[in-house]
PDB file of C-alpha atoms in Angstrom:
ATOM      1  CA  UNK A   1       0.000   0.000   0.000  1.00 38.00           C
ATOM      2  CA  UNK A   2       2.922   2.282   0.462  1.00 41.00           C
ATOM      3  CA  UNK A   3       3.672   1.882  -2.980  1.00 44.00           C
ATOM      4  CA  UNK A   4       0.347   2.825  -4.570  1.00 46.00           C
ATOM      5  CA  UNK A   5       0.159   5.382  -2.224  1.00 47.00           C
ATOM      6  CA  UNK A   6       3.596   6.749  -3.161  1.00 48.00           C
ATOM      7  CA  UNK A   7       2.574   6.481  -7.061  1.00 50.00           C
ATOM      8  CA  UNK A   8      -0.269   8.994  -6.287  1.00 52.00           C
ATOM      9  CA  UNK A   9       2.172  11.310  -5.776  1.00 49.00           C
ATOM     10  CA  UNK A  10       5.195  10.354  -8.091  1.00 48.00           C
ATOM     11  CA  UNK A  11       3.512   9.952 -11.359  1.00 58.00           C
ATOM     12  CA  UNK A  12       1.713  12.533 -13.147  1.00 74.00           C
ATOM     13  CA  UNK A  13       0.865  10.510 -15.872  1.00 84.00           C
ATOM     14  CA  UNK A  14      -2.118   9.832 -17.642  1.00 92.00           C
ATOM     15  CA  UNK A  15      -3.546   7.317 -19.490  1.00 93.00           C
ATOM     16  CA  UNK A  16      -4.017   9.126 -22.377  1.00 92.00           C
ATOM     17  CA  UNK A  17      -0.257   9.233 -22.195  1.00 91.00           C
ATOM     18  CA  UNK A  18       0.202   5.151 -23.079  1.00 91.00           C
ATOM     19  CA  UNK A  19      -3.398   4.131 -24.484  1.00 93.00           C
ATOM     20  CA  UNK A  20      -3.301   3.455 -28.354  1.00 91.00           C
ATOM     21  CA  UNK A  21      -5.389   5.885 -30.004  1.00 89.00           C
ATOM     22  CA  UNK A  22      -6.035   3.992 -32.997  1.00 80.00           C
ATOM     23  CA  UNK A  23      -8.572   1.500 -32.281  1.00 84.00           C
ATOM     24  CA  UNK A  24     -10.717  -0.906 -34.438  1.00 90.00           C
ATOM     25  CA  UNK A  25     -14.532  -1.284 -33.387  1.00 90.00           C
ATOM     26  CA  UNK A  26     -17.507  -3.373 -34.317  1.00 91.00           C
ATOM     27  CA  UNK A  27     -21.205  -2.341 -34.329  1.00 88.00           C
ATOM     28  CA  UNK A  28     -23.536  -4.335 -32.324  1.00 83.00           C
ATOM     29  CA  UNK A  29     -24.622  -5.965 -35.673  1.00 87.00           C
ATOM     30  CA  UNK A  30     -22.480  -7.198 -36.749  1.00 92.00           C
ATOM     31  CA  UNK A  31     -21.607 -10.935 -36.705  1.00 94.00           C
ATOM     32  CA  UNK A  32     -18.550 -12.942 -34.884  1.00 94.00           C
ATOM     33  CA  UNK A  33     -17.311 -13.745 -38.159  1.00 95.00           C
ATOM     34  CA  UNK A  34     -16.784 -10.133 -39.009  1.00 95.00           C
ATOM     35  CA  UNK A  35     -15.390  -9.479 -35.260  1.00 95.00           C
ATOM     36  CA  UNK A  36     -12.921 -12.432 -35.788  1.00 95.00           C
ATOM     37  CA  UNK A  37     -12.043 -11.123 -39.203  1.00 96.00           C
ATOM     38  CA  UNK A  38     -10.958  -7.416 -38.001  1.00 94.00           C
ATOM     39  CA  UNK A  39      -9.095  -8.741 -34.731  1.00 93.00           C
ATOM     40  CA  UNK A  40      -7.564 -11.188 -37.101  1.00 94.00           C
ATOM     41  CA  UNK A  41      -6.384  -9.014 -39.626  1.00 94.00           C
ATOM     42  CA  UNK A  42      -5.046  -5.988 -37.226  1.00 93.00           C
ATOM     43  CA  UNK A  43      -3.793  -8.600 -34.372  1.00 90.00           C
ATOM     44  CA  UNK A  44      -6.193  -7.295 -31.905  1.00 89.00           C
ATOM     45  CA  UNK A  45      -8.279  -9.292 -29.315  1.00 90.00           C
ATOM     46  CA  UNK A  46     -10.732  -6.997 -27.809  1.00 91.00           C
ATOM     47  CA  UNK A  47     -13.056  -4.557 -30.035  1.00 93.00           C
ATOM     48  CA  UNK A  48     -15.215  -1.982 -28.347  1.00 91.00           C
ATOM     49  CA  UNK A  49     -18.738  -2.554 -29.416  1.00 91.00           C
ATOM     50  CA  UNK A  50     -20.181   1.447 -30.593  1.00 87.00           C
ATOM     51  CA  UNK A  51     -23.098   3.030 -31.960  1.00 84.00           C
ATOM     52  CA  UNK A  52     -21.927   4.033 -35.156  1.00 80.00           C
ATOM     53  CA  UNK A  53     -23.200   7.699 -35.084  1.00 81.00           C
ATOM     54  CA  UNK A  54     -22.002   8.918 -31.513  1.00 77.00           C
ATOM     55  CA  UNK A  55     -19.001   6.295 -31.301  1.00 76.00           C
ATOM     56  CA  UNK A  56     -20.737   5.841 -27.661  1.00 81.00           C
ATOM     57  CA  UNK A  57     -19.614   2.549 -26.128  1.00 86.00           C
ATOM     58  CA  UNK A  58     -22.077  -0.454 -25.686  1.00 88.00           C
ATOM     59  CA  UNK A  59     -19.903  -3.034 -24.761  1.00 89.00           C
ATOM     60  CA  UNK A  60     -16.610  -5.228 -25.834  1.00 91.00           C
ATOM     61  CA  UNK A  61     -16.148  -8.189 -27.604  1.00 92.00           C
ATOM     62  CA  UNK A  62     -12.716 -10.430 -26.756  1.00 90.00           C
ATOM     63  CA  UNK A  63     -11.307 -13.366 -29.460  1.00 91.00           C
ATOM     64  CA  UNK A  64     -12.351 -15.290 -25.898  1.00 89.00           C
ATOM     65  CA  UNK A  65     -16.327 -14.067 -26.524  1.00 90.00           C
ATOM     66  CA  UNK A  66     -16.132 -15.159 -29.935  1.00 92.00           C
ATOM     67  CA  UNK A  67     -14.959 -18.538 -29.193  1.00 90.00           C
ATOM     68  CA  UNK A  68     -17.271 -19.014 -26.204  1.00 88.00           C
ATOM     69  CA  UNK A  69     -20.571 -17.733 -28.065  1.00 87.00           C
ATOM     70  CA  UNK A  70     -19.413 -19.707 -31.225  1.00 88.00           C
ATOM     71  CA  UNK A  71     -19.873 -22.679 -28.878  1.00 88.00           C
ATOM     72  CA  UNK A  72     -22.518 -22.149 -26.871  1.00 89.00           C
ATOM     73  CA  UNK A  73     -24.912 -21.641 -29.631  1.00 86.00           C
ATOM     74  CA  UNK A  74     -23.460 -24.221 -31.767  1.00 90.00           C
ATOM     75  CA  UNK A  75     -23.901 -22.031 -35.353  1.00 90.00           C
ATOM     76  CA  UNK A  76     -21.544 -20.550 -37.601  1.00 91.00           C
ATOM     77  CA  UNK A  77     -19.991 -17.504 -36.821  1.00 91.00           C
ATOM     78  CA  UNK A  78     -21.715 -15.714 -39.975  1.00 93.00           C
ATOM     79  CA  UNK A  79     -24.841 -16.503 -38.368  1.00 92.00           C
ATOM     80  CA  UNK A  80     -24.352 -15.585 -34.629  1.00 92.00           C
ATOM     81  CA  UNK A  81     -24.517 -11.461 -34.127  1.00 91.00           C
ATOM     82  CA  UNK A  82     -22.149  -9.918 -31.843  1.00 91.00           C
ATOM     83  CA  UNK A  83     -24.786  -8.515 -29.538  1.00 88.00           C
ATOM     84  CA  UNK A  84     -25.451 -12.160 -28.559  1.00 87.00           C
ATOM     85  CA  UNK A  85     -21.616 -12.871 -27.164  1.00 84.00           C
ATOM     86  CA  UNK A  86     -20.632  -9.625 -26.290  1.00 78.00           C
ATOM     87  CA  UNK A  87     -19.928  -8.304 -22.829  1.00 76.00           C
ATOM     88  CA  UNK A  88     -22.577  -5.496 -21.955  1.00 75.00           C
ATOM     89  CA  UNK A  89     -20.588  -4.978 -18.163  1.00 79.00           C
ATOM     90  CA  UNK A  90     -18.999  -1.750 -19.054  1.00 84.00           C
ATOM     91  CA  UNK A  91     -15.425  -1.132 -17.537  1.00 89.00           C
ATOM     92  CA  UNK A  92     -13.590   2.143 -18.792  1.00 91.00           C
ATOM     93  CA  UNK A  93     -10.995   4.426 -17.853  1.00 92.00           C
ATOM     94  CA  UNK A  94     -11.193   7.830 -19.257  1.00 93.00           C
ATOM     95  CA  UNK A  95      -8.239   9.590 -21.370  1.00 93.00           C
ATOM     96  CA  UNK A  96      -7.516  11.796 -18.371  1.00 93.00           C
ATOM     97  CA  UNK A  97      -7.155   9.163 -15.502  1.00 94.00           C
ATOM     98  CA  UNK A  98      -3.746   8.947 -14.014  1.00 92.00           C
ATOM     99  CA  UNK A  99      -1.960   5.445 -14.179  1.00 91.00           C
ATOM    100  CA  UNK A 100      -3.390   4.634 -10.232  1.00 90.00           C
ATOM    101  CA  UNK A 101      -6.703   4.741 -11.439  1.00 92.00           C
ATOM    102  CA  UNK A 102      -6.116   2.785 -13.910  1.00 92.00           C
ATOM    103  CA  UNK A 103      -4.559   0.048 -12.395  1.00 90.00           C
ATOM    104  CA  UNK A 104      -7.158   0.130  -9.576  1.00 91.00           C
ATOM    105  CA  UNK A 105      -9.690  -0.436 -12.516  1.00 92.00           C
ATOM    106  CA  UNK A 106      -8.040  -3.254 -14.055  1.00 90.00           C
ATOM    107  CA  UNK A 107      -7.293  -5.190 -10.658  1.00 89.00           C
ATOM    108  CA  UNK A 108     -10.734  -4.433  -9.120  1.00 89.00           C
ATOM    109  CA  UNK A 109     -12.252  -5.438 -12.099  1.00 89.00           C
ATOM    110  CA  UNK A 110     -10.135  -8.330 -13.589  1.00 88.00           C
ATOM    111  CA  UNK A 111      -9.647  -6.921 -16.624  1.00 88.00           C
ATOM    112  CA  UNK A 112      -6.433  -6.718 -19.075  1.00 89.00           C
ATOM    113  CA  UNK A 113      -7.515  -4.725 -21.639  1.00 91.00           C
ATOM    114  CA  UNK A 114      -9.964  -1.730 -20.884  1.00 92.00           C
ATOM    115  CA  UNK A 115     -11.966   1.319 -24.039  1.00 93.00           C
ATOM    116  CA  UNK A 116     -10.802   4.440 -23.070  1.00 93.00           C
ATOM    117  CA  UNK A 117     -13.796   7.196 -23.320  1.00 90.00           C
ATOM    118  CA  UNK A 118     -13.540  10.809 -23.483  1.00 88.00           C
ATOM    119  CA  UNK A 119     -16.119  12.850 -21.299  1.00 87.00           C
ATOM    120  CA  UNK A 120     -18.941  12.438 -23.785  1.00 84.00           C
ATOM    121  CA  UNK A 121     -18.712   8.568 -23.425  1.00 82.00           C
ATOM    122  CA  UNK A 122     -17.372   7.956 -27.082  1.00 85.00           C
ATOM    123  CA  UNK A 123     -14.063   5.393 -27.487  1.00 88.00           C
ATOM    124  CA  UNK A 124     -10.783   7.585 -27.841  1.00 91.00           C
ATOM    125  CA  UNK A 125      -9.092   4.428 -27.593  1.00 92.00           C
ATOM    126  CA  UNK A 126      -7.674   1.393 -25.661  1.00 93.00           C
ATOM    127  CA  UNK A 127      -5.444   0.381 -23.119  1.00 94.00           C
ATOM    128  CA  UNK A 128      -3.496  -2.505 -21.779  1.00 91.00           C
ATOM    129  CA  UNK A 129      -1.543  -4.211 -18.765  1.00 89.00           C
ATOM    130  CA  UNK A 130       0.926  -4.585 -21.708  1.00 89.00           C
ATOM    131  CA  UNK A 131       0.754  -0.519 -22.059  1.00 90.00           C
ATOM    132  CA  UNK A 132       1.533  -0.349 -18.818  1.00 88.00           C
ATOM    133  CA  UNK A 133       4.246  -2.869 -18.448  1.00 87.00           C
ATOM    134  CA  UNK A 134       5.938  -1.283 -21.102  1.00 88.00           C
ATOM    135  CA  UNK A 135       5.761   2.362 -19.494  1.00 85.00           C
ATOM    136  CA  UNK A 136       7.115   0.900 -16.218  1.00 83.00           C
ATOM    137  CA  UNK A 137      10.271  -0.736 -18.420  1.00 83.00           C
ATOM    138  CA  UNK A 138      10.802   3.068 -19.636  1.00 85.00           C
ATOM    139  CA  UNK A 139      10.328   4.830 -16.135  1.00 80.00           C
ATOM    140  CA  UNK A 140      13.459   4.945 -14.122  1.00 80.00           C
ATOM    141  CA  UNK A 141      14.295   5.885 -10.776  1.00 83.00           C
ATOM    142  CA  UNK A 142      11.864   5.601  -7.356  1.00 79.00           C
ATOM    143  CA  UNK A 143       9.054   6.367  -9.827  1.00 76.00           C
ATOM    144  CA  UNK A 144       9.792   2.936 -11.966  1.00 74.00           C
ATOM    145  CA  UNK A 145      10.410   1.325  -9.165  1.00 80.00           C
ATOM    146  CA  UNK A 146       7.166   1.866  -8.218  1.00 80.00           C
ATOM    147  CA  UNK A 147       5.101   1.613 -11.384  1.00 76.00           C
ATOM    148  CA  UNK A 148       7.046  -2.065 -11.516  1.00 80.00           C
ATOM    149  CA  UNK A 149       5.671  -2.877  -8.324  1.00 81.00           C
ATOM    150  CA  UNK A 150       2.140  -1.678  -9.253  1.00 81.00           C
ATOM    151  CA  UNK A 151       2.034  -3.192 -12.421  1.00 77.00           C
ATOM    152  CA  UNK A 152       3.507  -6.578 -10.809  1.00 80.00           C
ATOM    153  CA  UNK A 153       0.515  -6.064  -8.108  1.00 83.00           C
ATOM    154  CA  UNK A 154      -2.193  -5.265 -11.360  1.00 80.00           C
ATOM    155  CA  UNK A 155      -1.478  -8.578 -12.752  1.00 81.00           C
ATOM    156  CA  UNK A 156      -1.307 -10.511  -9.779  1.00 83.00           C
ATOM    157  CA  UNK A 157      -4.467  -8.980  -8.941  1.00 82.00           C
ATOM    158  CA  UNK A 158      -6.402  -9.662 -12.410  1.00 76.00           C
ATOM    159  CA  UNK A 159      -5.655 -13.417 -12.104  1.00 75.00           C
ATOM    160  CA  UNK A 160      -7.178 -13.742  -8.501  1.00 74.00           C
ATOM    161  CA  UNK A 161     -10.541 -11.947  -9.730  1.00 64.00           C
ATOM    162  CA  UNK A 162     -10.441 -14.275 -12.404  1.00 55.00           C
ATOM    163  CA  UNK A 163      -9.982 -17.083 -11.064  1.00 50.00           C
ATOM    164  CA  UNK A 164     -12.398 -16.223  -8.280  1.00 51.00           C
ATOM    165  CA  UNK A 165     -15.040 -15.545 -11.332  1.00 46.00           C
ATOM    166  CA  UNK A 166     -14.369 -18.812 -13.080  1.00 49.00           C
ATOM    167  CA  UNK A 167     -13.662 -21.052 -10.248  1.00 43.00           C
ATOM    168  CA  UNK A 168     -11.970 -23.951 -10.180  1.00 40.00           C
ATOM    169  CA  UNK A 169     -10.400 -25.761 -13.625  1.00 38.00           C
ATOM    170  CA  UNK A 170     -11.340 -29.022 -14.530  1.00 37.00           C
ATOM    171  CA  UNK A 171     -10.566 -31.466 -17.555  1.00 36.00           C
ATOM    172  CA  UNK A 172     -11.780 -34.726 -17.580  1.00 41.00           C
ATOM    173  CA  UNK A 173      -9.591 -36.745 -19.327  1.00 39.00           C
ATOM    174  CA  UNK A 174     -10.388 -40.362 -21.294  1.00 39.00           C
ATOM    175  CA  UNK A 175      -7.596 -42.591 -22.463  1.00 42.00           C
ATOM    176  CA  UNK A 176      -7.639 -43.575 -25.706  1.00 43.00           C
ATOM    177  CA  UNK A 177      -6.467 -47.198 -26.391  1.00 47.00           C
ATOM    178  CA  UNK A 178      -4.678 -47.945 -29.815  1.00 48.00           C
ATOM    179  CA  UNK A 179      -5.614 -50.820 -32.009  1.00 46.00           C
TER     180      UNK A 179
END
């Protein structure tokens, strides 16, 4: 906690300062097969869901979403529309957060990736734990050593609200005899 605290007042920076500002959307219909085509083809694997008009955010879709709906309703993806598998829990961080907030976000909420919004509630862009692992590579001094320890406490805090969500992991597994 000394740490956080101590980030409060060490770094000034925003999030605006590390989010990528270029960021591919989807509208709410279209289907997983066009999701999975744009994350495919820009190497992306969360697209904020928007109302085409206002660029206001409804939601995300994750490559994880697409999978998961693709299963559960047992159809192609050109048949399944992304308002069916998307997430409509909203989790942002706004362009003019500072790195704390941030973090707090992603750990509270156990989220890696998070839409950044501007005041109006439209997608500026998006940010990641890998955004802010690379800013705490660059920072140097007390100030990096504490955005490593924060970022090191992020992560370790997104898998524990994960895990909580999900519960526990199981696989059956069936042996296969040869002929």
């Amino acid at each position: 906690r000394r740490l956080i605290g101590s980030l409060e007042e060490e770094c000034a920076m925003k999030v605006r300062d590390i989010m990528k500002p270029r960021t591919y959307t989807c509208r709410g219909d279209a289907t997983l097969a066009e999701a999975a085509a744009v994350m495919a083809e820009h190497a992306c694997g969360i697209l904020p869901i928007i109302e085409p008009e206002s660029f206001r955010l409804l939601g995300v879709i994750t490559d994880r979403d697409v999978c998961l709906g693709a299963l559960a309703q047992k159809k192609p993806l050109e048949s399944i529309p992304v308002r069916s598998a998307f997430s409509w829990r909203l989790v942002t961080c706004r362009e003019d957060d500072d790195i704390l907030t941030l973090c707090r976000a992603m750990s509270e909420n156990g989220v890696r990736r998070l839409p950044v919004t501007n005041r109006r509630g439209a997608v500026v862009g998006l940010v990641s734990l890998d955004d802010l692992a690379q800013l705490a590579c660059k920072v140097e001094g007390d100030e990096g050593v504490v955005l490593r320890d924060t970022v090191t406490r992020t992560l370790a805090a997104i898998g524990q609200t994960i895990c909580r969500h999900q519960g526990p992991m199981t696989t059956e597994i069936t042996a296969v005899e040869e002929d």
